Structures are given as structure tokens and as C-alpha cells.
Tab-separated table of C-alpha atoms in Angstrom:
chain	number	residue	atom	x	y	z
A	40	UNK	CA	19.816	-7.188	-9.273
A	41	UNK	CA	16.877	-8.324	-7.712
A	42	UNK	CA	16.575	-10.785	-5.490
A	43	UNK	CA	13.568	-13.752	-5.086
A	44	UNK	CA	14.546	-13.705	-1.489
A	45	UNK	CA	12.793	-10.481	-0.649
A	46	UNK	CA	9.497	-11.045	-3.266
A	47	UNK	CA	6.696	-11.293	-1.416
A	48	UNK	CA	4.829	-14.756	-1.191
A	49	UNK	CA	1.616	-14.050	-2.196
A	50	UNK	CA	2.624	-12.260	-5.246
A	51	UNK	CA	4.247	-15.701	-6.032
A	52	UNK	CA	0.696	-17.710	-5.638
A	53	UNK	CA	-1.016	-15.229	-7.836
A	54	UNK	CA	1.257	-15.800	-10.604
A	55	UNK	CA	1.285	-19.888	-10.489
A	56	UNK	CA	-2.635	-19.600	-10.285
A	57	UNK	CA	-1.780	-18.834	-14.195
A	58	UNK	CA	-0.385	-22.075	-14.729
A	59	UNK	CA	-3.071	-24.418	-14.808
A	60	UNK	CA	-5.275	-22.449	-17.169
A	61	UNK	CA	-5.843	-23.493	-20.415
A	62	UNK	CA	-6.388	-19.976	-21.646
A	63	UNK	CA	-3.008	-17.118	-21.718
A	64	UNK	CA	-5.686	-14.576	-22.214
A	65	UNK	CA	-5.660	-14.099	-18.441
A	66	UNK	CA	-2.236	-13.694	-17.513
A	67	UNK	CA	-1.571	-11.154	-20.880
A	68	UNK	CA	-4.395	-9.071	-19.016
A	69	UNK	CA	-3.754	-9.605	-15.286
A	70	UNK	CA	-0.078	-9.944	-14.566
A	71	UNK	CA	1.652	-8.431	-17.811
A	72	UNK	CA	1.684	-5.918	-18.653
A	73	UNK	CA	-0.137	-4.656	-15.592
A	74	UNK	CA	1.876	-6.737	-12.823
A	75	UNK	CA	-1.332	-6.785	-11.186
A	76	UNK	CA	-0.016	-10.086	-9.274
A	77	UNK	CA	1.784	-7.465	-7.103
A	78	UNK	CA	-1.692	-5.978	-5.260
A	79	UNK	CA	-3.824	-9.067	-5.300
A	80	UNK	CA	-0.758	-10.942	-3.856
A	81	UNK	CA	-0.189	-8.314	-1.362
A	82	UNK	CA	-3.949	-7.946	-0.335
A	83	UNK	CA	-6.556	-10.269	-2.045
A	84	UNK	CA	-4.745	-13.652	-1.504
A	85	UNK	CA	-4.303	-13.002	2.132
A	86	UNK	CA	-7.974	-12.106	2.269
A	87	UNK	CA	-9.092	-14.385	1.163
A	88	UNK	CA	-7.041	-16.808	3.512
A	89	UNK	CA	-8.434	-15.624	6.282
A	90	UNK	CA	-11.828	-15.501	4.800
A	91	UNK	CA	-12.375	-18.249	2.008
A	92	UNK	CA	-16.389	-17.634	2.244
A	93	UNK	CA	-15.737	-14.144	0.981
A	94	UNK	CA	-18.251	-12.079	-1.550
A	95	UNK	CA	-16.687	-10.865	-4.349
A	96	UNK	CA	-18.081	-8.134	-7.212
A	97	UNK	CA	-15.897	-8.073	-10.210
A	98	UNK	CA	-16.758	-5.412	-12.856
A	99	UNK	CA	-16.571	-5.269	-16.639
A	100	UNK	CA	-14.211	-8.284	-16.791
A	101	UNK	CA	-14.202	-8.270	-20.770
A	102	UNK	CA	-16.632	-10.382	-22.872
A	103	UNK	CA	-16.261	-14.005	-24.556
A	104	UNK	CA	-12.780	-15.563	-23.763
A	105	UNK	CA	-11.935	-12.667	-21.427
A	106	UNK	CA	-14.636	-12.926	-19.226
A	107	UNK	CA	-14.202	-16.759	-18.751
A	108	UNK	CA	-10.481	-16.853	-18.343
A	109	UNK	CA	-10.893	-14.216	-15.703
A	110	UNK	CA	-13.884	-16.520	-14.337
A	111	UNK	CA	-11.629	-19.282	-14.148
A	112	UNK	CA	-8.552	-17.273	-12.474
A	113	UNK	CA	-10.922	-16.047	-9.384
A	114	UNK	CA	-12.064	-20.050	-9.343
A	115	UNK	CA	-8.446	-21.558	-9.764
A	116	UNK	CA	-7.839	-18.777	-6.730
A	117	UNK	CA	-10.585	-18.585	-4.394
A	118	UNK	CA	-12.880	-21.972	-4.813
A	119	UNK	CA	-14.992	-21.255	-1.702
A	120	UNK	CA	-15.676	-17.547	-2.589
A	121	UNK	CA	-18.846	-16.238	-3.944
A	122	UNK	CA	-18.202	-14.828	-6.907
A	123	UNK	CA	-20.326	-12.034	-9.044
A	124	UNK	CA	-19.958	-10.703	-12.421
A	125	UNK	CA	-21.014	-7.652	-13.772
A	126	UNK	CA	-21.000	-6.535	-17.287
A	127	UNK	CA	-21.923	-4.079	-19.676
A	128	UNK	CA	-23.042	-5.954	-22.057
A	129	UNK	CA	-26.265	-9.032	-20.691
A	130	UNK	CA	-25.622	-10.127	-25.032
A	131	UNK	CA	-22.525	-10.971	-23.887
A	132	UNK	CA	-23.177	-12.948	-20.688
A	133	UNK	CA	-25.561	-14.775	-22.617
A	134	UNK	CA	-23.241	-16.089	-24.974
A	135	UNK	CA	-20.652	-16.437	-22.207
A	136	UNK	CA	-23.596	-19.026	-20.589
A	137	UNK	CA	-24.376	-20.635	-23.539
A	138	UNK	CA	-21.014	-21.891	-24.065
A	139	UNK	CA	-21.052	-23.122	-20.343
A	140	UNK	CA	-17.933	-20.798	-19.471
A	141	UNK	CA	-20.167	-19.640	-16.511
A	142	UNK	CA	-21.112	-21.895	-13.510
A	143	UNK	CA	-24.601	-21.819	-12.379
A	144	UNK	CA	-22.503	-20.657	-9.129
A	145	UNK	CA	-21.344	-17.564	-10.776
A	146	UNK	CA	-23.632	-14.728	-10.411
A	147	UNK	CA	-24.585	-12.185	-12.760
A	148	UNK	CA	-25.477	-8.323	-12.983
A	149	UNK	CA	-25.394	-6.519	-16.497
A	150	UNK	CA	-25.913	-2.685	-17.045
A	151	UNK	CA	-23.896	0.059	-17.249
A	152	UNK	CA	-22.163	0.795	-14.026
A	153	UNK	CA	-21.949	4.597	-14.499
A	154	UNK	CA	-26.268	4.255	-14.463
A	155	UNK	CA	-27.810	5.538	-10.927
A	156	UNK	CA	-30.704	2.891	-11.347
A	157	UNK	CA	-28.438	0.009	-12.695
A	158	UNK	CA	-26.539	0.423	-9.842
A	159	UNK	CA	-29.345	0.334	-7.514
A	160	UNK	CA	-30.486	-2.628	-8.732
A	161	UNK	CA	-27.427	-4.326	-8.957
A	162	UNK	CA	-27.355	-3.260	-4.745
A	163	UNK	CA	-30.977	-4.950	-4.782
A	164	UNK	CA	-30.213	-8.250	-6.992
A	165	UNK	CA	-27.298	-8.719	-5.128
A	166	UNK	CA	-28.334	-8.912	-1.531
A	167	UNK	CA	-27.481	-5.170	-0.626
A	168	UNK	CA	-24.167	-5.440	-2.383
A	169	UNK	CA	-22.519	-6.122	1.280
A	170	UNK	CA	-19.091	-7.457	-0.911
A	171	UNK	CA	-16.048	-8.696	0.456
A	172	UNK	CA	-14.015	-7.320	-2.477
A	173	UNK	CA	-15.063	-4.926	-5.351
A	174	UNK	CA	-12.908	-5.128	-8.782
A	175	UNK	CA	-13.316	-2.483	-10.874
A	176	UNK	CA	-11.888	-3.543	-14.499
A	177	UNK	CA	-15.294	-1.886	-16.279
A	178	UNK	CA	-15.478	1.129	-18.710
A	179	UNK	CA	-12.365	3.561	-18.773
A	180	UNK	CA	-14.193	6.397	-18.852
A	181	UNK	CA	-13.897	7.935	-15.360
A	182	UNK	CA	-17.535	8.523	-14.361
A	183	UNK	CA	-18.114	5.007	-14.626
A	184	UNK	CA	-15.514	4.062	-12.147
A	185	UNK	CA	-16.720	7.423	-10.046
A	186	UNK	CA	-20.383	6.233	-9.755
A	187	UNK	CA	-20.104	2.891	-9.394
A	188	UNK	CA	-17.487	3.670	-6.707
A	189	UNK	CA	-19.665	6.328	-4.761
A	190	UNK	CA	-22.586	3.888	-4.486
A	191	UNK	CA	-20.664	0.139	-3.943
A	192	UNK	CA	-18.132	1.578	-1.261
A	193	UNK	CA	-20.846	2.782	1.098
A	194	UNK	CA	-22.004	-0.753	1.000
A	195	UNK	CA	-18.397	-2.926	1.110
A	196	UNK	CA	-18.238	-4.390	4.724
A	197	UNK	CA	-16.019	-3.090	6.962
A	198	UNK	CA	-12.778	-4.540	6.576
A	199	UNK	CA	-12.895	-4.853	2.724
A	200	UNK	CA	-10.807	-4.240	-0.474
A	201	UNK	CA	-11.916	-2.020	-3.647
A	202	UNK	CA	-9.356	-2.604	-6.690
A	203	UNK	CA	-9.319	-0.403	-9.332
A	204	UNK	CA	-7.432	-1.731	-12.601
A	205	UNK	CA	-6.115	0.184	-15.248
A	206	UNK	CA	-5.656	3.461	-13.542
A	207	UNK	CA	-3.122	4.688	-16.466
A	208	UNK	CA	-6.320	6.047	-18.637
A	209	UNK	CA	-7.562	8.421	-15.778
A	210	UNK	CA	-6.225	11.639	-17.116
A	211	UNK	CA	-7.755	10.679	-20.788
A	212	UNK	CA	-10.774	9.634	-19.757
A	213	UNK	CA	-12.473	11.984	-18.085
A	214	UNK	CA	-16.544	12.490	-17.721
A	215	UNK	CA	-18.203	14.777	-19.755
A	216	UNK	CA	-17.917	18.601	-18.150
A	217	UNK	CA	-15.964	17.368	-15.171
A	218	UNK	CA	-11.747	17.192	-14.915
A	219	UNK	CA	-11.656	15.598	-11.989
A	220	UNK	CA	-10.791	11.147	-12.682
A	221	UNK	CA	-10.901	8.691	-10.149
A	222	UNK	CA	-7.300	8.837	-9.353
A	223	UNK	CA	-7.960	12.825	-8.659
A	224	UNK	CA	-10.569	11.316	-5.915
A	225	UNK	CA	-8.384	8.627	-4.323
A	226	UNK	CA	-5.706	11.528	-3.712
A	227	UNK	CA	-8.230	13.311	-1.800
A	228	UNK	CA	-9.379	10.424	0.461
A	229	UNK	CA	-5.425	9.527	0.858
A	230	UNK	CA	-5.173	13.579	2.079
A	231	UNK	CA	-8.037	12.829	4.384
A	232	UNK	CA	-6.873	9.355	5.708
A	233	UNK	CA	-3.038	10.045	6.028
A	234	UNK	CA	-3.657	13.931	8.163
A	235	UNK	CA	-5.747	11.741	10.744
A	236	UNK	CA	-9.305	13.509	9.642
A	237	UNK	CA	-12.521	11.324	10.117
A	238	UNK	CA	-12.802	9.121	7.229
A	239	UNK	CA	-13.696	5.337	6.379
A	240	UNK	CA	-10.058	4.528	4.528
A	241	UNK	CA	-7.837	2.297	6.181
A	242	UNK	CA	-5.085	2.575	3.653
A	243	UNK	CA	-4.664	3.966	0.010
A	244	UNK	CA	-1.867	1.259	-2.513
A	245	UNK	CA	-1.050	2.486	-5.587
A	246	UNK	CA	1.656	0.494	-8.365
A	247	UNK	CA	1.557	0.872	-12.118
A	248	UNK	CA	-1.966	1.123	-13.763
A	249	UNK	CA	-4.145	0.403	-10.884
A	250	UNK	CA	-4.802	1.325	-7.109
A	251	UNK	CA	-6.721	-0.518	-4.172
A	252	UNK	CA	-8.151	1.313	-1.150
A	253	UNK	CA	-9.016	-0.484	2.315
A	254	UNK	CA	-12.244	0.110	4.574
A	255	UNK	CA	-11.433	0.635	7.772
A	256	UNK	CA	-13.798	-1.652	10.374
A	257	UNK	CA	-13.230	-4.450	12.313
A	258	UNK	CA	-11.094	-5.756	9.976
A	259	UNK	CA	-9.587	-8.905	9.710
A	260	UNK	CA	-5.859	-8.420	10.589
A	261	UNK	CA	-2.693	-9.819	8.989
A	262	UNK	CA	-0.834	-12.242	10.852
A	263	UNK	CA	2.160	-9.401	10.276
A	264	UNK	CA	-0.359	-7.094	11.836
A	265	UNK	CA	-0.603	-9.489	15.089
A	266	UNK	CA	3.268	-10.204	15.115
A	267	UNK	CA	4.177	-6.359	15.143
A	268	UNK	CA	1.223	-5.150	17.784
A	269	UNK	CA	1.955	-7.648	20.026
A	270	UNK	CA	5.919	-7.583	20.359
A	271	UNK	CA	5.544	-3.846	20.716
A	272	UNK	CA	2.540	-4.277	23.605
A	273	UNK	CA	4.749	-6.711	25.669
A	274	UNK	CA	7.527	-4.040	26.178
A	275	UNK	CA	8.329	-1.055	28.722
A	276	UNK	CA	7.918	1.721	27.450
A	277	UNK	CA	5.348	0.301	24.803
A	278	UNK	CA	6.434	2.353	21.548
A	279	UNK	CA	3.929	5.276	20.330
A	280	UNK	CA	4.048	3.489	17.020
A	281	UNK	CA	1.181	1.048	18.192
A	282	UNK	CA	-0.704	3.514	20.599
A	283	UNK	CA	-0.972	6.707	19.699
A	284	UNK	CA	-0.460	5.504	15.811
A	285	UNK	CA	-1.550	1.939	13.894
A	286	UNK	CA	1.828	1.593	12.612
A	287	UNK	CA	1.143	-2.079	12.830
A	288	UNK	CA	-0.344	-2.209	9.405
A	289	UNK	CA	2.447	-0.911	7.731
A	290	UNK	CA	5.006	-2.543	9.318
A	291	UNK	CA	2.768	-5.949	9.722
A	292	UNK	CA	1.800	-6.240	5.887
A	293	UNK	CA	5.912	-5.054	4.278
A	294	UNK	CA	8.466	-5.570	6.629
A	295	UNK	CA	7.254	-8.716	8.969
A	296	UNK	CA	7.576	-10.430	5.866
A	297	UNK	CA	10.647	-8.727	4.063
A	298	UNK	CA	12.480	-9.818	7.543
A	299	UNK	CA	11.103	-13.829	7.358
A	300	UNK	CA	12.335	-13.605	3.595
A	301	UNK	CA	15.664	-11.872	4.164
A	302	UNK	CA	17.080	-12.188	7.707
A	303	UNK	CA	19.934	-10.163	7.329
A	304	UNK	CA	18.859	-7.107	6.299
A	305	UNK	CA	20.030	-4.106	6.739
A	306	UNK	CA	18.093	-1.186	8.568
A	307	UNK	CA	17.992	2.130	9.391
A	308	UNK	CA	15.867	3.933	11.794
A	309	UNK	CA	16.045	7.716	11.865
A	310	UNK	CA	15.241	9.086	15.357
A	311	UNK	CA	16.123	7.274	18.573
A	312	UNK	CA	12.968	9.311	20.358
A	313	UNK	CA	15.247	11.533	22.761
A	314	UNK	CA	12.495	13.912	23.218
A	315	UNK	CA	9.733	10.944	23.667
A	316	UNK	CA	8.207	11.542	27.636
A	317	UNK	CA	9.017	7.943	28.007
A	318	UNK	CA	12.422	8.167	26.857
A	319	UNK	CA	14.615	7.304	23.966
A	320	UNK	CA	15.026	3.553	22.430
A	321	UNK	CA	11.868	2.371	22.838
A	322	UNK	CA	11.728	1.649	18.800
A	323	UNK	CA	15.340	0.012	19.215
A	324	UNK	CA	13.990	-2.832	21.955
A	325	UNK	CA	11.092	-3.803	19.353
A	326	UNK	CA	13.551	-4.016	16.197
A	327	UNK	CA	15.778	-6.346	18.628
A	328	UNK	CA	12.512	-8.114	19.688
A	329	UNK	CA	11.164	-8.787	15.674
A	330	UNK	CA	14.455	-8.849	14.211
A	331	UNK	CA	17.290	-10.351	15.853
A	332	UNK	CA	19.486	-11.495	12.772
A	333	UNK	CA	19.421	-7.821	11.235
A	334	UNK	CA	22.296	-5.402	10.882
A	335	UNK	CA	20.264	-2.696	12.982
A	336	UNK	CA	21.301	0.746	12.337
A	337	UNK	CA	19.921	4.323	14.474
A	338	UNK	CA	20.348	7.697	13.314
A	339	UNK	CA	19.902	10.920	15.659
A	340	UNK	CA	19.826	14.486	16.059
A	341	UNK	CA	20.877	15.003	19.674
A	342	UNK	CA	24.487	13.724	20.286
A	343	UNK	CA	24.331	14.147	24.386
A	344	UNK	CA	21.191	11.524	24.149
A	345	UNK	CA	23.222	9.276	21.834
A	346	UNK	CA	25.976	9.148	23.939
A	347	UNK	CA	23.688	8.846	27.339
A	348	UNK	CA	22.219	5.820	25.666
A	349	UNK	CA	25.283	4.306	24.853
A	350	UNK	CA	26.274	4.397	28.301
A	351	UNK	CA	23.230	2.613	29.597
A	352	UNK	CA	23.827	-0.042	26.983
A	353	UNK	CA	20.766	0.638	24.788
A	354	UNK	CA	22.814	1.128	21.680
A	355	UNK	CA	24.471	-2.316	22.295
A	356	UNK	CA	25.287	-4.114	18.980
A	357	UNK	CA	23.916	-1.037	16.971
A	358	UNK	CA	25.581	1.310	14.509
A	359	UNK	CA	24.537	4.935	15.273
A	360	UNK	CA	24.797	7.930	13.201
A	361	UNK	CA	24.520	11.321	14.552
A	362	UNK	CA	23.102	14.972	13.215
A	363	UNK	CA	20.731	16.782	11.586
A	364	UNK	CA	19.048	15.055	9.003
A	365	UNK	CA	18.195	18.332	6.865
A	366	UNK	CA	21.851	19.234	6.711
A	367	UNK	CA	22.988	17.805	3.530
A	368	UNK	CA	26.865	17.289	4.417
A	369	UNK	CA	25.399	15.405	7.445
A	370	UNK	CA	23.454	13.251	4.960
A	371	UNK	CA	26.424	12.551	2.744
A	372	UNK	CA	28.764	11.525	6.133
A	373	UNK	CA	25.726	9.201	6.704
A	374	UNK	CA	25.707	7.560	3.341
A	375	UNK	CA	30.037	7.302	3.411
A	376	UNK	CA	30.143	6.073	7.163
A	377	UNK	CA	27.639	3.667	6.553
A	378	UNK	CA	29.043	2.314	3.863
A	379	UNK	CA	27.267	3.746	1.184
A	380	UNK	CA	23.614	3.618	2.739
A	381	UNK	CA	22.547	0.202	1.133
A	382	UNK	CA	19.927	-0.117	3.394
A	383	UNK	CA	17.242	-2.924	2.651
A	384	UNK	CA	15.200	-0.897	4.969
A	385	UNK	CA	15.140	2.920	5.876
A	386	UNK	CA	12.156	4.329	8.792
A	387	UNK	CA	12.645	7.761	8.999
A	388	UNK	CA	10.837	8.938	12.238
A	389	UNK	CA	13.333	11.651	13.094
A	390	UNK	CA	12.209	15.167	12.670
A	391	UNK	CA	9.151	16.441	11.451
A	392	UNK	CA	10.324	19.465	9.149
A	393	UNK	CA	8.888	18.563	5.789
A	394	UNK	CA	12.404	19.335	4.323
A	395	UNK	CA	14.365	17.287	6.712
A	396	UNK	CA	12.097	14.322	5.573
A	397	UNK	CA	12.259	15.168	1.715
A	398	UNK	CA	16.250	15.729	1.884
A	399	UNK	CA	16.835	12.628	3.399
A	400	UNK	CA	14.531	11.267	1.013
A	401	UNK	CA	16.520	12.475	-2.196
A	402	UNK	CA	19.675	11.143	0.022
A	403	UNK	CA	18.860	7.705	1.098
A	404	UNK	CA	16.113	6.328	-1.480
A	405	UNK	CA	18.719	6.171	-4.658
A	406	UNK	CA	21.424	4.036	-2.767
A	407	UNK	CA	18.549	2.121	-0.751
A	408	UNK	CA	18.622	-1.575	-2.277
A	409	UNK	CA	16.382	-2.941	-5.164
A	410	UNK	CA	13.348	-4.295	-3.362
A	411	UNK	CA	13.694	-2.361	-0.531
A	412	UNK	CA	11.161	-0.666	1.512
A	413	UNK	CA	11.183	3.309	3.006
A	414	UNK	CA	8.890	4.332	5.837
A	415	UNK	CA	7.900	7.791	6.624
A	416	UNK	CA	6.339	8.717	9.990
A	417	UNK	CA	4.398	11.141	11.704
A	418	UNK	CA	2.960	12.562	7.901
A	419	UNK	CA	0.160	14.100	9.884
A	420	UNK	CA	1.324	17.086	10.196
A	421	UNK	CA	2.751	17.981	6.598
A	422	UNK	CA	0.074	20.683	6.403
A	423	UNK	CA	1.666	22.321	9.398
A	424	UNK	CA	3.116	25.942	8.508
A	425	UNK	CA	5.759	25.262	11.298
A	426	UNK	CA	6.716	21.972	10.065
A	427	UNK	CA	7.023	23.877	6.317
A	428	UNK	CA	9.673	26.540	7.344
A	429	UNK	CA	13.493	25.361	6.956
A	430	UNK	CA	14.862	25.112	3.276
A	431	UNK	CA	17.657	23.730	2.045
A	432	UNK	CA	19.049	23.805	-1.998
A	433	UNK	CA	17.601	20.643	-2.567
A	434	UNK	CA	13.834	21.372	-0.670
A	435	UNK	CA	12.324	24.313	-0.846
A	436	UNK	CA	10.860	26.381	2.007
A	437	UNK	CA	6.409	25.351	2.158
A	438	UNK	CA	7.182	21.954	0.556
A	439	UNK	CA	4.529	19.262	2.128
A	440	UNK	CA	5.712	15.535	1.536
A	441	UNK	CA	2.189	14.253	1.207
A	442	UNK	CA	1.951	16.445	-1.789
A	443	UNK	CA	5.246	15.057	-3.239
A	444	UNK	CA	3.728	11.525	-2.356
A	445	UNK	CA	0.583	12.190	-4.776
A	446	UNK	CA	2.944	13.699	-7.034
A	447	UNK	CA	4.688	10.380	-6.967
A	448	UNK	CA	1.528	8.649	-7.492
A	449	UNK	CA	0.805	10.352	-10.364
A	450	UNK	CA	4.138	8.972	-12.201
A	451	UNK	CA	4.103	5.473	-11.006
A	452	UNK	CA	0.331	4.779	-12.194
A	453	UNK	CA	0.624	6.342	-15.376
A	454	UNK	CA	3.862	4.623	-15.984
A	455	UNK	CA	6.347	7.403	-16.222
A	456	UNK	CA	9.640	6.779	-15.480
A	457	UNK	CA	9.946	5.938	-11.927
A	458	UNK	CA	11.432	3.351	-9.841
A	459	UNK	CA	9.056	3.232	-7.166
A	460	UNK	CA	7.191	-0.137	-7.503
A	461	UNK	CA	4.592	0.876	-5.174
A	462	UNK	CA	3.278	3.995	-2.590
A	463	UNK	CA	1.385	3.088	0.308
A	464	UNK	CA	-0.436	5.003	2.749
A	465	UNK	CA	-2.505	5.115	5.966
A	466	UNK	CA	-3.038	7.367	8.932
A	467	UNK	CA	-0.022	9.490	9.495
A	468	UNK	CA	2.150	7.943	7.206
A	469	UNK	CA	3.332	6.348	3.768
A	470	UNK	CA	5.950	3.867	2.568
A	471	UNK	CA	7.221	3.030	-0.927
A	472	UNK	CA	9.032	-0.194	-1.790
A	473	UNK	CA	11.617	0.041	-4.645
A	474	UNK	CA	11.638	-1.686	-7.853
């Protein structure tokens, strides 16, 4: 069963904005059945709170009642935002002013967006297109999307969020004499981003029918963001999680405020960093740092290190587990001894062999609780041939979990039986949260 204790806040907001509205029309096509309340909450509400004077481009919102319901959400949402409209159809914006469903503050580009010189002078009538947010809701055929992408996300300021809405017609919608959809491109900028190559991507979010990437920049961070980095800066040995990596984002946006909503969780962290050069634990004094009121729990490899540790008191007032997490008896003495693994939380930053991250995957993700959230670290090197050699009867030998992640993808926006709510990933590493 799920519990309201562990939904996020912002997801909350975007679904009362509903309420006041004269007009259903919005909800039917924003929240069901898209549950599109889940990525605005997580990413456009927050935003927007820390930027209220944002610029916002939202594409091929519908005609006639569609357009001004979805007029009237972003204004029952974001009153201080400047707020532009494009649509195919200028017959239709027309009638849309006519009827005085558009505010002389809301403004307006028509054309089709998969058009090179519609596009440019939608950049030029719009002040060079330098938008906050993009929201793509326009035509479903992909090289729409594709062109309007290519041009408006060279322009998005640094820092900002491009939503793509129903994702679930990619495959079926292709351009003429080209199989590749936009989906097919966001995998390859989430290969790019998550393996550490040079890219602008911040972070790739994917949930049932629709996706949003972030620009990297100098963004404007998350409180969670600013709650994680700094706890893990004011401690000896600072974790590599905030200095070699930006683990901060992940952790900052999902579990800062899974922990705020649900205290008591219950969390395991997979490698206690034995073979860090600044020594194990260092993880362990930041979870007892952020999260004092959770039932902490460490899994390792090395028993001598474990034991070491316990000696010196770092393990105090932890449960610790102990072997190889690609062994799969090991994995099944993990889910009995702890109960039957109903972790709200699971990090796995143990080892790096693809298949000792996928086993443990299978393992711990089906008893892991409804809501819950699943880190996985140090993805950067999934390409790795010696990362790709151990095998097991559940994982074969060459298997790449950033592969199985866009695999994943794949199913969740296109609405095939999953129960992944969401994937999402940045530099070096993905989580999914569980429906």
C-alpha cells in the first residue's frame, strides 16, 4: 500500500492547482492519464520557486478549450512567470483571443515547429528564445519534437528544464525516412551525460508518457541540493560522493525529502569504502549527519574491514551485512537476515562489476517498499570490458547496466508493464523510485 507520507510535496501542489479551475479539460490531459503532476512537481514547481520571473515556451498546447485551460493551469501555477504559447494553428489563436481566453500578457508564436524558418523566427519574435522552461506538448510526429528540440535547447539558459509530453507515440511516429524518435535521442545524450563525456545535460527523468532533461550551468540549486553538499563538506574525510562526483543532485532532489516525509526509514548502503585512500565509513558519518531517526543499514565485501570498523566504533548503531554482492546465496542471506530487505531506500555503491550491480538489482528492487527509491553509483564505467567480465545465472557475462537502464526506459514511457514509476539519471549514475 502506498503511503502519502513518502509522496513528494510538489507533486501535491500541482494537483490542487486543478482545483480552482472551472474547466476538467486540464487535469483529463495533464495529470490523468499522464500523471504528469509527478515531473512538474518534482522539477517545474520548485523552479519556479526559486525563480517566479521565469520565461516559459509551451508548445502545441491544443486549440479552443485546451489551449485556455492549459493557459489558465500555468497562470493558477506560476502568476509572475512569463508565459509563451506556440501553436500550429495562428486560426486557432485567433479564436482563442477573440473569446478573451488569452491575456494580453500571454505571448504568442504560431507555425509549425518541425519548420527551420518558423523556428527561427519564433527565436527572433521571442527575444532569442533565452526560456526558462520549454514544454513540448506539439505534433506527435517525431521530427517535430526533433527540430524544434535541436534549435530551442541551444538557446534554454543554463540551468533550465525541457519537458517533453506524451513520449508513448515515439516508436509510431517516426519522421519520414528516418527510425530514429526523440526518445532514441534522449538515450543517447543520457549515454553521454551518465559515462562523464563532455556534454550540456545535467540530468535525463523519464515516467510514463513523457521525459524532461536538465541544462547543466550555473544552475539554481535545490535546497536538497544545499542540505546534502554541505553536511558532506563539513566532515573528515569529506565523502567522494560530493567531490569527485555531484551526487548532491540525486540525493538533494529524492531522498532529502523522502527522509523529511518519512523519518524512519529504512536504508541500505552497499559498500562501506574499505578500499577508499581515505578510508572506510566516510558515507556512514553523512547518513548519521542527514538522517539521524533512520534504521541505517551497511553492506560489504571485505569482512576484516567490517570487523576493523566495528572495533573503532564506526559501525555503532548500524546493522551490517557482509559478502559478495554478485554471489546470489549471499544476496538471499541478505534479504532473510535483514528481515526480508524492505528497504525504503537501497544505494548500492559496492562493486563495480556490471553483474554484481544487476544481481543485486533483481535481488533487492522486488522486496524494496512501494515508493521507495534505489541508487546506483559509479555507472561511469559500465562500458568498461573489465567491469563486464563475471557472470552469474541470473546476469550474463558483457551485460552493461546503463543499457538495461534505457531498456527500462523504454517500458516505463511506453507504458508496458513495469513498476518503476520513474528512472533518473546524471553523471555517473541513475536511480529509480518504485511505484
Amino acid at each position: 500500500m502506498r503511503s502519502d507520507k513518502v509522496k513528494f510535496l510538489d507533486e501535491e501542489t500541482y494537483e490542487l492547482a486543478f482545483e480552482p479551475l472551472p474547466s476538467s479539460t486540464s487535469k483529463a490531459q495533464k495529470a490523468t492519464p499522464h500523471r504528469y503532476e509527478i515531473m512538474y512537481g518534482q522539477f517545474l514547481i520548485p523552479y519556479y520557486d526559486r525563480k517566479p520571473r521565469m520565461k516559459m515556451l509551451e508548445i502545441g498546447s491544443g486549440c479552443d478549450d485546451i489551449l485556455s485551460a492549459s493557459v489558465a493551469l500555468w497562470r493558477n501555477l506560476f502568476p509572475q512567470m512569463e508565459l509563451w504559447e506556440a501553436g500550429h494553428s495562428s486560426a486557432c489563436v485567433e479564436r482563442s483571443k477573440e473569446r478573451g481566453d488569452l491575456d494580453d500578457d500571454v505571448n504568442i508564436l504560431s507555425g509549425d515547429q518541425a519548420n527551420n524558418s518558423t523556428l527561427k523566427k519564433w527565436v527572433k519574435d521571442s527575444g532569442g528564445a533565452n526560456f526558462d522552461v520549454v514544454i513540448d506538448v506539439g505534433g506527435h510526429v517525431q521530427c517535430q519534437s526533433m527540430s524544434s528540440f535541436e534549435t530551442l535547447w541551444r538557446k534554454l539558459l543554463p540551468g533550465g528544464l525541457y519537458f517533453f509530453e506524451n513520449m508513448n507515440v515515439s516508436s509510431s511516429h517516426v519522421c519520414d525516412n528516418n527510425t530514429q524518435n526523440v526518445l532514441d535521442m534522449l538515450k543517447q545524450k543520457l549515454d553521454i551525460t551518465v559515462h562523464a563525456v563532455q556534454d550540456d545535460a545535467k540530468f535525463f527523468f523519464c515516467q510514463q508518457d513523457a521525459c524532461v532533461i536538465g541544462k547543466n550551468g550555473p544552475t539554481l540549486t535545490n535546497y536538497g541540493e544545499s542540505i546534502f553538499f554541505s553536511a558532506a563538506k563539513s566532515l573528515t574525510p569529506t565523502t567522494d560522493k560530493v567531490t569527485s562526483h555531484r551526487y548532491q543532485i540525486m540525493y538533494g532532489q529524492f531522498l532529502i525529502p523522502y527522509y523529511e516525509r518519512k523519518p524512519h526509514m529504512k536504508m541500505l548502503e552497499i559498500g562501506l569504502g574499505c578500499d577508499m585512500n581515505y578510508g572506510p565509513g566516510a558515507s556512514v558519518a553523512l547518513w548519521r549527519k542527514l538522517f539521524p531517526q533512520t534504521a541505517k543499514w551497511e553492506a560489504e565485501y571485505g569482512a576484516n574491514c567490517v570487523e576493523k570498523s566495528k572495533e573503532r566504533g564506526d559501525l555503532d548503531g548500524l546493522s551490517v551485512l557482509v559478502g559478495d554482492q554478485g554471489d546470489i546465496p549471499t544476496l538471499d542471506n541478505w534479504v532473510h537476515d535483514s528481515g526480508g530487505a524492505n528497504f525504503d531506500v537501497v544505494i548500492d555503491d559496492g562493486g563495480h562489476q556490471q553483474c554484481q550491480i544487476w544481481t543485486t538489482f533483481l535481488k533487492l528492487w522486488p522486496p524494496l517498499l512501494p515508493g521507495g527509491l534505489y541508487f546506483i553509483e559509479d555507472l561511469q564505467v559500465s562500458r568498461h570490458r573489465k567491469y563486464q567480465g563475471h557472470g552469474n545465472s541470473l546476469c550474463k557475462q558483457g551485460t552493461n547496466v546503463v543499457e538495461m537502464m534505457k531498456e527500462m526506459i523504454d517500458d516505463l514511457v511506453h507504458q508496458r508493464q513495469t513498476d518503476v514509476q520513474f528512472i533518473f539519471c546524471q553523471r555517473d549514475a541513475c536511480m529509480l523510485r518504485k511505484k
